[in-house]
Short mmCIF file of C-alpha atoms in Angstrom, two decimals:
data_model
loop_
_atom_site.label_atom_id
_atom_site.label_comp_id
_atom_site.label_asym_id
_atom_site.label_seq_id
_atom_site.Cartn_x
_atom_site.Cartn_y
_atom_site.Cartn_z
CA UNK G 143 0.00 0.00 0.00
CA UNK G 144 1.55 3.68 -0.39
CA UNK G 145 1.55 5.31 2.56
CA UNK G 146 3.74 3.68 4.38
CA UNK G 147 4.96 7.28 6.28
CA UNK G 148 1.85 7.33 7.93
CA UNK G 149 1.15 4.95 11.38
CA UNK G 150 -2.32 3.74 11.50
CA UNK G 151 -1.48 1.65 14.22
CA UNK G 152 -0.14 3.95 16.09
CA UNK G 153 -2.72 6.73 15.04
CA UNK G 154 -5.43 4.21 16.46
CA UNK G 155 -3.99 3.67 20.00
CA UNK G 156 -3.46 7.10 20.17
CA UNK G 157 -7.71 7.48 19.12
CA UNK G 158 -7.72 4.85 22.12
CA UNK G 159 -6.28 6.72 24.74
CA UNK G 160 -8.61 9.46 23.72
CA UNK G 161 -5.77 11.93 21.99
CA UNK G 162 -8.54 14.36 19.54
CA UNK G 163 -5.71 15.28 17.37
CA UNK G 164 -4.83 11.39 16.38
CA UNK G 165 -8.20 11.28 14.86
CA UNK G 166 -8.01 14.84 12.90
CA UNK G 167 -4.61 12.89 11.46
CA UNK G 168 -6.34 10.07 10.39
CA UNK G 169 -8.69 12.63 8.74
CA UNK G 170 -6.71 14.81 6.86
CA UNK G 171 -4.67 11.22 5.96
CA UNK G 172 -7.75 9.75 4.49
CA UNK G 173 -10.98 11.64 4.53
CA UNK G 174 -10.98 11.99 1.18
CA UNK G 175 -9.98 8.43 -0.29
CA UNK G 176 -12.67 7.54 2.57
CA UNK G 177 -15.16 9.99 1.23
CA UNK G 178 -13.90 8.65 -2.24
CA UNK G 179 -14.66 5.00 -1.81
CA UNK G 180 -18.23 5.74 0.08
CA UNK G 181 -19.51 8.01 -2.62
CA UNK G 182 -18.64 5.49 -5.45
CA UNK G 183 -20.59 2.82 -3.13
CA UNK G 184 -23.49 5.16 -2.12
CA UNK G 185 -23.18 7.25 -5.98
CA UNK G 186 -24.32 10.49 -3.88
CA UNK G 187 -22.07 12.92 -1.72
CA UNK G 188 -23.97 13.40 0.69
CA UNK G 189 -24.92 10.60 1.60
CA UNK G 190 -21.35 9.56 1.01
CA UNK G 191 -20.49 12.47 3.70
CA UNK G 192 -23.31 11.30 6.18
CA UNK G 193 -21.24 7.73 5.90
CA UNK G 194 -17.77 9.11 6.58
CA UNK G 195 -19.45 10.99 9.41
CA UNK G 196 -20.68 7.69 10.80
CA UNK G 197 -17.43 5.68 9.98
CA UNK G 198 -15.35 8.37 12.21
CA UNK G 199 -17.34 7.91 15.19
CA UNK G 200 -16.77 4.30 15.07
CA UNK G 201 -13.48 4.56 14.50
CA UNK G 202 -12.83 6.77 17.56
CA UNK G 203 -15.27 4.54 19.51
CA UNK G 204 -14.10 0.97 18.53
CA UNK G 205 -9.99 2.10 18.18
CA UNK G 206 -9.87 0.73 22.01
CA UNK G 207 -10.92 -2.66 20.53
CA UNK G 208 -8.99 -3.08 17.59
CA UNK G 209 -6.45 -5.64 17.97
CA UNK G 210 -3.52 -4.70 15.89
CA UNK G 211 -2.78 -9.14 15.34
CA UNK G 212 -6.36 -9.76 13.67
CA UNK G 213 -5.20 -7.53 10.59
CA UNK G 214 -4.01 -4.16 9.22
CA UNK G 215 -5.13 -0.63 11.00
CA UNK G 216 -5.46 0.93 7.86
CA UNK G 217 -7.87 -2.34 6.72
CA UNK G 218 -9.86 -1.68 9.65
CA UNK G 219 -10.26 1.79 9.04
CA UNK G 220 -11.61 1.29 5.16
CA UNK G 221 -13.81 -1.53 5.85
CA UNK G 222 -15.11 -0.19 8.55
CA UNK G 223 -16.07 2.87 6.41
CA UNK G 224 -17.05 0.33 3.26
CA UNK G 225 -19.53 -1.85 5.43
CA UNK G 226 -21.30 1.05 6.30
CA UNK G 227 -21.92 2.30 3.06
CA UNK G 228 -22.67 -1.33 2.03
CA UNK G 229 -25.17 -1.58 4.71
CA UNK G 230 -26.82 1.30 3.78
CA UNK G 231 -27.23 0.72 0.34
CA UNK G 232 -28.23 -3.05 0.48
CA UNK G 233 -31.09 -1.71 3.46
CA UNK G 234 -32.15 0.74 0.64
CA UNK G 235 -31.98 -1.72 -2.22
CA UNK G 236 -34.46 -4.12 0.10
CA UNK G 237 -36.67 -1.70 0.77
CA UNK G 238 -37.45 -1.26 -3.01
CA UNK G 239 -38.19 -4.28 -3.14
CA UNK G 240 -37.03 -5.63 -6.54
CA UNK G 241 -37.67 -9.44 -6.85
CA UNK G 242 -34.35 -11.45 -8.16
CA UNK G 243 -36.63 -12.31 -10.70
CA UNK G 244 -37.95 -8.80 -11.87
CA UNK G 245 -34.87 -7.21 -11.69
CA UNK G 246 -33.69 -10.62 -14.70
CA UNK G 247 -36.21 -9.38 -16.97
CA UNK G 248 -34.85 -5.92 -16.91
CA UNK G 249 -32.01 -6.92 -17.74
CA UNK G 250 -33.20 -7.87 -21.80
CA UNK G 251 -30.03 -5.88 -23.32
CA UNK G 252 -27.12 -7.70 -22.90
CA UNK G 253 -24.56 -5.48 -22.76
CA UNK G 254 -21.01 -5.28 -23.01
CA UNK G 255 -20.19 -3.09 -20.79
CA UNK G 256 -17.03 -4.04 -18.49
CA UNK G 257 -15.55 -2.23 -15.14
CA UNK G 258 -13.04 0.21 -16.56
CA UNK G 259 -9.67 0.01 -14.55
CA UNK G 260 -6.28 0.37 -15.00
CA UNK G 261 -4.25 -2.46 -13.44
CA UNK G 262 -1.90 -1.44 -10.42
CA UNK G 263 0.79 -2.87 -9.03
CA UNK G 264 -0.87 -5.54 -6.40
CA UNK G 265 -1.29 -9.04 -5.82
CA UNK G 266 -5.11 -9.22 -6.68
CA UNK G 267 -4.35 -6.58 -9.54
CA UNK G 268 -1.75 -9.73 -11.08
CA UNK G 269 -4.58 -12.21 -9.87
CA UNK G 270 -7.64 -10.20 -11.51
CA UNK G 271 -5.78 -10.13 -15.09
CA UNK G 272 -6.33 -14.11 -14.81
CA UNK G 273 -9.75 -13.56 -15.01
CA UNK G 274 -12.30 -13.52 -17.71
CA UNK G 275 -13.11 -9.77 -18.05
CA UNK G 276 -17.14 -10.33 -17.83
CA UNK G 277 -15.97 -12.11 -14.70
CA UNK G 278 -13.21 -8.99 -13.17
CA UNK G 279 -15.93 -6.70 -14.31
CA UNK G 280 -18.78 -8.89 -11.23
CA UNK G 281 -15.67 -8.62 -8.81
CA UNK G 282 -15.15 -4.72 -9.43
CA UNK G 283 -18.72 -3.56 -9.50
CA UNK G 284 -19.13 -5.14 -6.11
CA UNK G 285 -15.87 -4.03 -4.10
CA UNK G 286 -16.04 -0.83 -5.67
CA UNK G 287 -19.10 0.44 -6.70
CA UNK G 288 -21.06 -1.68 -4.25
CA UNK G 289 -23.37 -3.36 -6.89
CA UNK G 290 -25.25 -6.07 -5.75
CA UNK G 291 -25.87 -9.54 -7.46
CA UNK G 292 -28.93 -8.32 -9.27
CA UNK G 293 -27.50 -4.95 -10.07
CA UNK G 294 -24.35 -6.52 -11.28
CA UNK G 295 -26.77 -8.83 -13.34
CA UNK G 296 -28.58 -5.87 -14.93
CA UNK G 297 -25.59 -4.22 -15.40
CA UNK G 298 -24.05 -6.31 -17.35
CA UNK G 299 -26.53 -7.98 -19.04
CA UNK G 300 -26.65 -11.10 -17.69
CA UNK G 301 -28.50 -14.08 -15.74
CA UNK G 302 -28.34 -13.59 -12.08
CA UNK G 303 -27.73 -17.07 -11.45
CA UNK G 304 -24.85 -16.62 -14.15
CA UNK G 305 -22.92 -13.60 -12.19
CA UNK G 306 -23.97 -15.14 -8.98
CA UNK G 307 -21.82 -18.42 -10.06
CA UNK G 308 -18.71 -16.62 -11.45
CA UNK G 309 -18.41 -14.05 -8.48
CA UNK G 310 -18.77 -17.56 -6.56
CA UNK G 311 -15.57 -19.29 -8.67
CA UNK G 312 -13.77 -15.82 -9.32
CA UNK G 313 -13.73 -15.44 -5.33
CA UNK G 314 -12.31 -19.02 -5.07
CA UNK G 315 -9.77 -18.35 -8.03
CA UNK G 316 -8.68 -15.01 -6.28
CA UNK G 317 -7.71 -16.89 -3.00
CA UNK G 318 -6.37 -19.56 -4.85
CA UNK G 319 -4.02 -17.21 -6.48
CA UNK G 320 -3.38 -14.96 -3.75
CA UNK G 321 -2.40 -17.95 -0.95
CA UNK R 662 -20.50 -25.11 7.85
CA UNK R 663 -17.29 -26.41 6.00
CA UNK R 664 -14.47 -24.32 5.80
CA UNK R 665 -15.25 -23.95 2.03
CA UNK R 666 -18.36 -22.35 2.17
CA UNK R 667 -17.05 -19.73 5.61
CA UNK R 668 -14.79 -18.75 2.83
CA UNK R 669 -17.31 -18.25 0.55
CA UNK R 670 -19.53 -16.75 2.91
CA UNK R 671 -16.47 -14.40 4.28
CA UNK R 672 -15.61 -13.27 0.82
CA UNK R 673 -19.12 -12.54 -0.98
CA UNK R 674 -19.32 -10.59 2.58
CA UNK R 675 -16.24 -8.65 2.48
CA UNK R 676 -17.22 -8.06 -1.76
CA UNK R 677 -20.60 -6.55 -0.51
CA UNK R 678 -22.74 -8.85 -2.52
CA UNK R 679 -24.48 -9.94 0.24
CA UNK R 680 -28.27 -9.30 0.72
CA UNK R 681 -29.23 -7.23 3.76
CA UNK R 682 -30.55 -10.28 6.42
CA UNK R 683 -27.42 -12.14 5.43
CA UNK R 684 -24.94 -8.87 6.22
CA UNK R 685 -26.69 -8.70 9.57
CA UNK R 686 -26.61 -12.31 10.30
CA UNK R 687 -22.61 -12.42 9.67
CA UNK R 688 -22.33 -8.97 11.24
CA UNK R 689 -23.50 -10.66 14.57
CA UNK R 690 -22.24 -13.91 14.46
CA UNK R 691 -18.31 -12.03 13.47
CA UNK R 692 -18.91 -10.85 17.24
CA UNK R 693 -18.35 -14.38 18.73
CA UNK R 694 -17.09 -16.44 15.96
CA UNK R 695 -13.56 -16.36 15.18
CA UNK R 696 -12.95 -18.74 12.47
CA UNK R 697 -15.36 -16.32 10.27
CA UNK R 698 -13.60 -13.31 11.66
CA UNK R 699 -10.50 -14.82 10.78
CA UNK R 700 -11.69 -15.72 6.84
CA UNK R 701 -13.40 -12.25 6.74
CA UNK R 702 -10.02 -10.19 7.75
CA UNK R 703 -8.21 -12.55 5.60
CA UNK R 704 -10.71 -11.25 2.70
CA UNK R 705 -10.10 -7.67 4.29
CA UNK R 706 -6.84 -7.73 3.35
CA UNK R 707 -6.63 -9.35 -0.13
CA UNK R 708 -9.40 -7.14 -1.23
CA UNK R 709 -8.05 -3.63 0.51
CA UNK R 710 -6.22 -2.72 -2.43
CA UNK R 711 -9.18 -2.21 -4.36
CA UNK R 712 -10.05 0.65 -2.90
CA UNK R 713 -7.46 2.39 -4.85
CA UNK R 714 -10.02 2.18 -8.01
CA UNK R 715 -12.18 5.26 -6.60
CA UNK R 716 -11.26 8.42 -7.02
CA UNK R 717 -10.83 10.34 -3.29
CA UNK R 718 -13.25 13.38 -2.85
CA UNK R 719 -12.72 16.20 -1.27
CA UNK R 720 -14.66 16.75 1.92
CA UNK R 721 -16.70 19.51 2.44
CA UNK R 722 -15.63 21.80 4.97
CA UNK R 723 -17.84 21.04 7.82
CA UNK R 724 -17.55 17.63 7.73
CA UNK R 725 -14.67 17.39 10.52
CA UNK R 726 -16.74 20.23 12.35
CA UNK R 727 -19.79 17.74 12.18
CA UNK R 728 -17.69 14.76 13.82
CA UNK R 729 -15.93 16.77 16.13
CA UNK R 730 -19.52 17.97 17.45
CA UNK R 731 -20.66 14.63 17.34
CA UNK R 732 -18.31 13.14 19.60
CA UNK R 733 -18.31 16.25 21.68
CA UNK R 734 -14.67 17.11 21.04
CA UNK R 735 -13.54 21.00 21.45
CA UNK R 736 -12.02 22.39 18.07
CA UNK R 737 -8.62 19.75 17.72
CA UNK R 738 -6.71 21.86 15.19
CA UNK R 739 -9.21 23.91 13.87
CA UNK R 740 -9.30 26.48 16.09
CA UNK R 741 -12.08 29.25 16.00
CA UNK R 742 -11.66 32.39 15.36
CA UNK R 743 -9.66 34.33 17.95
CA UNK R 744 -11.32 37.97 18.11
CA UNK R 745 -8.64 41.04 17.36
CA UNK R 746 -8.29 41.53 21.81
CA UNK R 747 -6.82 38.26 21.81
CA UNK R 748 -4.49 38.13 19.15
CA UNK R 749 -0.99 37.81 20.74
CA UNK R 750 0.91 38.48 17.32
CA UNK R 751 -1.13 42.03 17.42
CA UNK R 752 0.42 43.36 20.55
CA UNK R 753 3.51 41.33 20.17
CA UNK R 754 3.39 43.80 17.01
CA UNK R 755 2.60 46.76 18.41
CA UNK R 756 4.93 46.53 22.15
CA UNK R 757 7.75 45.51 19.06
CA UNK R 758 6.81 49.32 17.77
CA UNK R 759 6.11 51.17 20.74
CA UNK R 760 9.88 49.81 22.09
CA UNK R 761 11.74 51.07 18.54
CA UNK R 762 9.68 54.38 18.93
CA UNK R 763 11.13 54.84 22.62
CA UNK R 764 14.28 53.56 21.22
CA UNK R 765 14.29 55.88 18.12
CA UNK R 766 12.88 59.09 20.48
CA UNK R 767 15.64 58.71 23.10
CA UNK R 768 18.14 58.50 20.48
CA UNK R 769 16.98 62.13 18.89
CA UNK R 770 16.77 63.32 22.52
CA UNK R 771 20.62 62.01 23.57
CA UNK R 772 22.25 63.11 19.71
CA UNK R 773 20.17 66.40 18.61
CA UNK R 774 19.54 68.42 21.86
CA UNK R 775 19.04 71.50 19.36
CA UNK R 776 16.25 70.27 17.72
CA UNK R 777 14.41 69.72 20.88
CA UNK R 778 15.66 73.64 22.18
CA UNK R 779 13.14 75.81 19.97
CA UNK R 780 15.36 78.98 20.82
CA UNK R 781 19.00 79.10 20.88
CA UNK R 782 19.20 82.72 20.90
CA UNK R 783 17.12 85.66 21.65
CA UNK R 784 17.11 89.47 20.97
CA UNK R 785 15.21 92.17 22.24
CA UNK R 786 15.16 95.31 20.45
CA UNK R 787 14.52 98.39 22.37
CA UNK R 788 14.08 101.70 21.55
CA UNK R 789 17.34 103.52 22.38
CA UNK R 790 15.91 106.45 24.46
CA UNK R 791 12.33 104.98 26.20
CA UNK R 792 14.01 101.81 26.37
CA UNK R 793 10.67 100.15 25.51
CA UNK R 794 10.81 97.22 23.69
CA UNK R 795 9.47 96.86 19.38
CA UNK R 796 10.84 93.79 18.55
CA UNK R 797 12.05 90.01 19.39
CA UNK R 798 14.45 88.66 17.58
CA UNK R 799 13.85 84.42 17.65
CA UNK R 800 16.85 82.09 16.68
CA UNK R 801 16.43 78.29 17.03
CA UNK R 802 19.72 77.90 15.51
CA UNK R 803 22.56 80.19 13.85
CA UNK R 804 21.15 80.11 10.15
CA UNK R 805 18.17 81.41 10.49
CA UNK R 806 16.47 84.33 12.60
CA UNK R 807 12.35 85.23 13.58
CA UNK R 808 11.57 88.95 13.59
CA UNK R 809 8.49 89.61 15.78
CA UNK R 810 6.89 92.77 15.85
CA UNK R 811 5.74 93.97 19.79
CA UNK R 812 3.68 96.57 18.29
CA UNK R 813 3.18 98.98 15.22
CA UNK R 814 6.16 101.52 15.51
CA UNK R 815 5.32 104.74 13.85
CA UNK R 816 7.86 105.98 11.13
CA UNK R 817 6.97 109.42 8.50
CA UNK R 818 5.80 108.49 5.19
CA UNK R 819 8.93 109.14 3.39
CA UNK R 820 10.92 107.12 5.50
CA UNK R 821 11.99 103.01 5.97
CA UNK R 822 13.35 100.83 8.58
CA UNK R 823 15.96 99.22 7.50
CA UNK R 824 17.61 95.83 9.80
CA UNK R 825 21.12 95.70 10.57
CA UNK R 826 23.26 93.06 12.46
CA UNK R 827 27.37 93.13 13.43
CA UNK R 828 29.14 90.43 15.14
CA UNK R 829 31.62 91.79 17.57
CA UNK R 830 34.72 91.41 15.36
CA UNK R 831 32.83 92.33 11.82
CA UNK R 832 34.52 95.33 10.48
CA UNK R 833 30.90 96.96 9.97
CA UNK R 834 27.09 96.44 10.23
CA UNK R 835 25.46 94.49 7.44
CA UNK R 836 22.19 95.32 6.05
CA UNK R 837 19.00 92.67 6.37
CA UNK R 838 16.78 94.21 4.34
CA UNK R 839 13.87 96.83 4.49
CA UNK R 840 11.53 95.65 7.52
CA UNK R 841 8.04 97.27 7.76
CA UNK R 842 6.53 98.78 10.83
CA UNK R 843 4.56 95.88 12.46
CA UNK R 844 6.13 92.98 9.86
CA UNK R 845 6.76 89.46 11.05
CA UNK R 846 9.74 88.29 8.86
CA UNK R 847 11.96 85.42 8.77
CA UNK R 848 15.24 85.86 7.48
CA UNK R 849 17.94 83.58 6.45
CA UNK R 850 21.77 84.01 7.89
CA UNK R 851 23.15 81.88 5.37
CA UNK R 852 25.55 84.70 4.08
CA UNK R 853 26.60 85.60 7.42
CA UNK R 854 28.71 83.98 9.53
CA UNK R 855 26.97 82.01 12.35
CA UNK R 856 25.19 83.70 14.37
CA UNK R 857 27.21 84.53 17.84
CA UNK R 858 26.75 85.48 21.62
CA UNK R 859 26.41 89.61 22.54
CA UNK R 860 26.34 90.09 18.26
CA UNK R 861 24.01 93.00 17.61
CA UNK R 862 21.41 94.24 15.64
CA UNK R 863 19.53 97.27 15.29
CA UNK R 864 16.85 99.40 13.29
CA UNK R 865 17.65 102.64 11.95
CA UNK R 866 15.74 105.23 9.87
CA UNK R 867 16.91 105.56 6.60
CA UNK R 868 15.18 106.85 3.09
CA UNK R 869 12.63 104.81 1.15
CA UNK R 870 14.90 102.45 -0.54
CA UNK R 871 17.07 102.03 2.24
CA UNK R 872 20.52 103.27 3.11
CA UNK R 873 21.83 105.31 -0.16
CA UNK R 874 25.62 104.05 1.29
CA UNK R 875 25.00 100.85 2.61
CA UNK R 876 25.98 101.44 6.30
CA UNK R 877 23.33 102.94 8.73
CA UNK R 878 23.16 106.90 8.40
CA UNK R 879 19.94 107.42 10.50
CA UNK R 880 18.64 107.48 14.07
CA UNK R 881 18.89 104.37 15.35
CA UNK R 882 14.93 103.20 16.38
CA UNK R 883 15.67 99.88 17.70
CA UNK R 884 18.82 98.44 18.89
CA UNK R 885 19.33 94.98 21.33
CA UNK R 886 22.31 92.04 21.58
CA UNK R 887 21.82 88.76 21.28
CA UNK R 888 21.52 86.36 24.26
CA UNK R 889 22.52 82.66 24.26
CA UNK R 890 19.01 81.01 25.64
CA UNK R 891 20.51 78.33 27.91
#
């Protein structure tokens, strides 16, 4: 990862002991790749804003229970920003209520239409160029943009229980090639 | 569960393709159960770097004031505005001045002493006879005299004043010019040499256009020395 000057470990006991200014680090650090990655999940800045809001709270409230052996602080501090956006979006996507099967016959077009990235330097970046792009495209529209199955499905044009399998294999392929 | 599908289960989690129920079932069951916790930070981490693909975006600016007020924190680093009375680099500023300007004051006061004396010399002319005084002379330093009337001296209608000065070791009296009755003049020394102790100066009555041979040759209306003002 490359910001390797700053300590999120560090940054996080110091959120633990209760020191206000480790947490305004950690802000002007990351607010805006934080910001960045909720608004592509939640497609509204705002709301994107009302998660980051959320997500810094939690970080200054769960810091004392982060155990620095379980994983990365700077993991912690993005997923614990992503799962809230994720949470609010797949709450909103059940409250409208699409049925699985609705939401197939809207997706008639098939289209072609694959996640546009640039590969980076990164073990899942070498591992994702293994895979089919239809298949990189399911993986990318649901880390980054938060899609779910049946969005993914319309998105792309194709059967749910189609992008349901190859997010299924492409997951299993990704840790395969990662171990 | 095999551990086959807790690592399917931990990575469609981590992805975000889960439906809402099954996010909230693995949300609570991550509390107690560490072999999921363990295959969801393990998807955490392979996963992370994918976070790269969104563009950051810059916060607006009262997002930090909204999660400082949240968690009831006082301004950390963004400190409010401190009103004018409070500003230490103002009367840092202005003691800085106020010191030079003492500094620069006492300086003039210790290295010009003239400046600060308004009169270095003074001259009183007095009428040779009543002995009643017409005229001050004013010198704050030795270029450059102050006439100053006392009153309106009265002189016939053909006749002029005309100003005269001698130092004590000038061969004669120089002439300063036609002065009217009552006239407040100042005139420059700057020809003369500087202006000395006991060196006199006088008004005498002479024809319109002044002294026809350039030394006095009338009665002498005003006459005084001048005085070193200590």
């Amino acid at each position: 990862m490359p910001e390797p000057l700053f300590d999120y470990e560090a940054c996080l006991l110091a959120c633990a002991r209760g020191e206000q200014q480790a947490l305004r680090q950690l802000y002007e650090q990351d607010c805006a790749r934080l910001l960045g990655v909720a608004k592509r999940i939640a497609r509204d800045t705002a709301l994107a804003e009302d998660i980051v809001h959320e997500a810094f709270i939690n970080i200054w409230n769960g810091a004392g229970g982060f155990d620095p052996r379980r994983g990365s602080a700077r993991g912690w501090v993005y997923s614990v920003t992503r799962h809230l956006a994720l949470n609010v979006m797949r709450k909103k996507g059940r409250e409208v209520a699409l049925s699985d099967e609705h939401e197939q016959t809207l997706a008639a077009e098939p289209s072609t239409e694959h996640f546009e990235y640039r590969a980076r330097s990164g073990k899942v970046y070498q591992c994702l160029e293994h895979l089919e792009p239809a298949r990189r495209s399911c993986i990318l529209h649901a880390y980054v943009d938060g899609l779910s199955h049946s969005e993914i499905a319309q998105k792309l044009g194709t059967p749910l229980g189609t992008v349901k399998a190859w997010i299924k294999r492409s997951l299993a392929a990704l840790r395969e090639c990662m171990a | 569960m095999t551990p086959e599908e807790l690592n399917d289960l931990a990575g469609e989690y981590v992805l975000g393709t889960l439906a809402a129920e099954q996010r909230l079932h693995v949300q609570q069951r991550l509390e107690h159960d560490a072999p999921l916790r363990a295959a969801v930070e393990a998807w955490e981490q392979r996963l992370l770097p994918l976070t790269e693909l969104a563009e950051p975006v810059a916060p607006s600016p009262y997002l930090w004031r909204r999660i400082e007020r949240s968690l009831g924190h006082h301004a950390v680093g963004d400190t409010p505005p401190v009103p004018w009375w409070n500003l230490l680099a103002l009367w840092r500023g202005l003691a800085g001045a106020g010191l030079l300007a003492s500094l620069v004051l006492a300086s003039l006061l210790l290295t010009r002493p003239a400046a600060i004396n308004p009169t270095a010399y003074v001259v009183v002319l007095t009428a040779p006879q009543s002995q009643a005084p017409g005229w001050v002379i004013q010198a704050s330093n030795d270029q450059q005299i102050q006439l100053i009337p006392l009153g309106v001296m009265q002189i016939p209608a053909d006749k002029a004043l005309e100003f005269w000065t001698k130092g004590d070791d000038w061969q004669g009296p120089v002439s300063l010019g036609l002065v009217k009755p009552g006239q407040s003049l100042s005139i420059p020394l700057d020809k003369l040499p500087p202006l000395a102790p006991n060196q006199l100066f006088e008004m005498t009555l002479e024809g319109p256009n002044g002294s026809p041979t350039g030394k006095p040759t009338g009665p002498i209306q005003a006459i005084g020395r001048a005085v070193k003002v200590i």
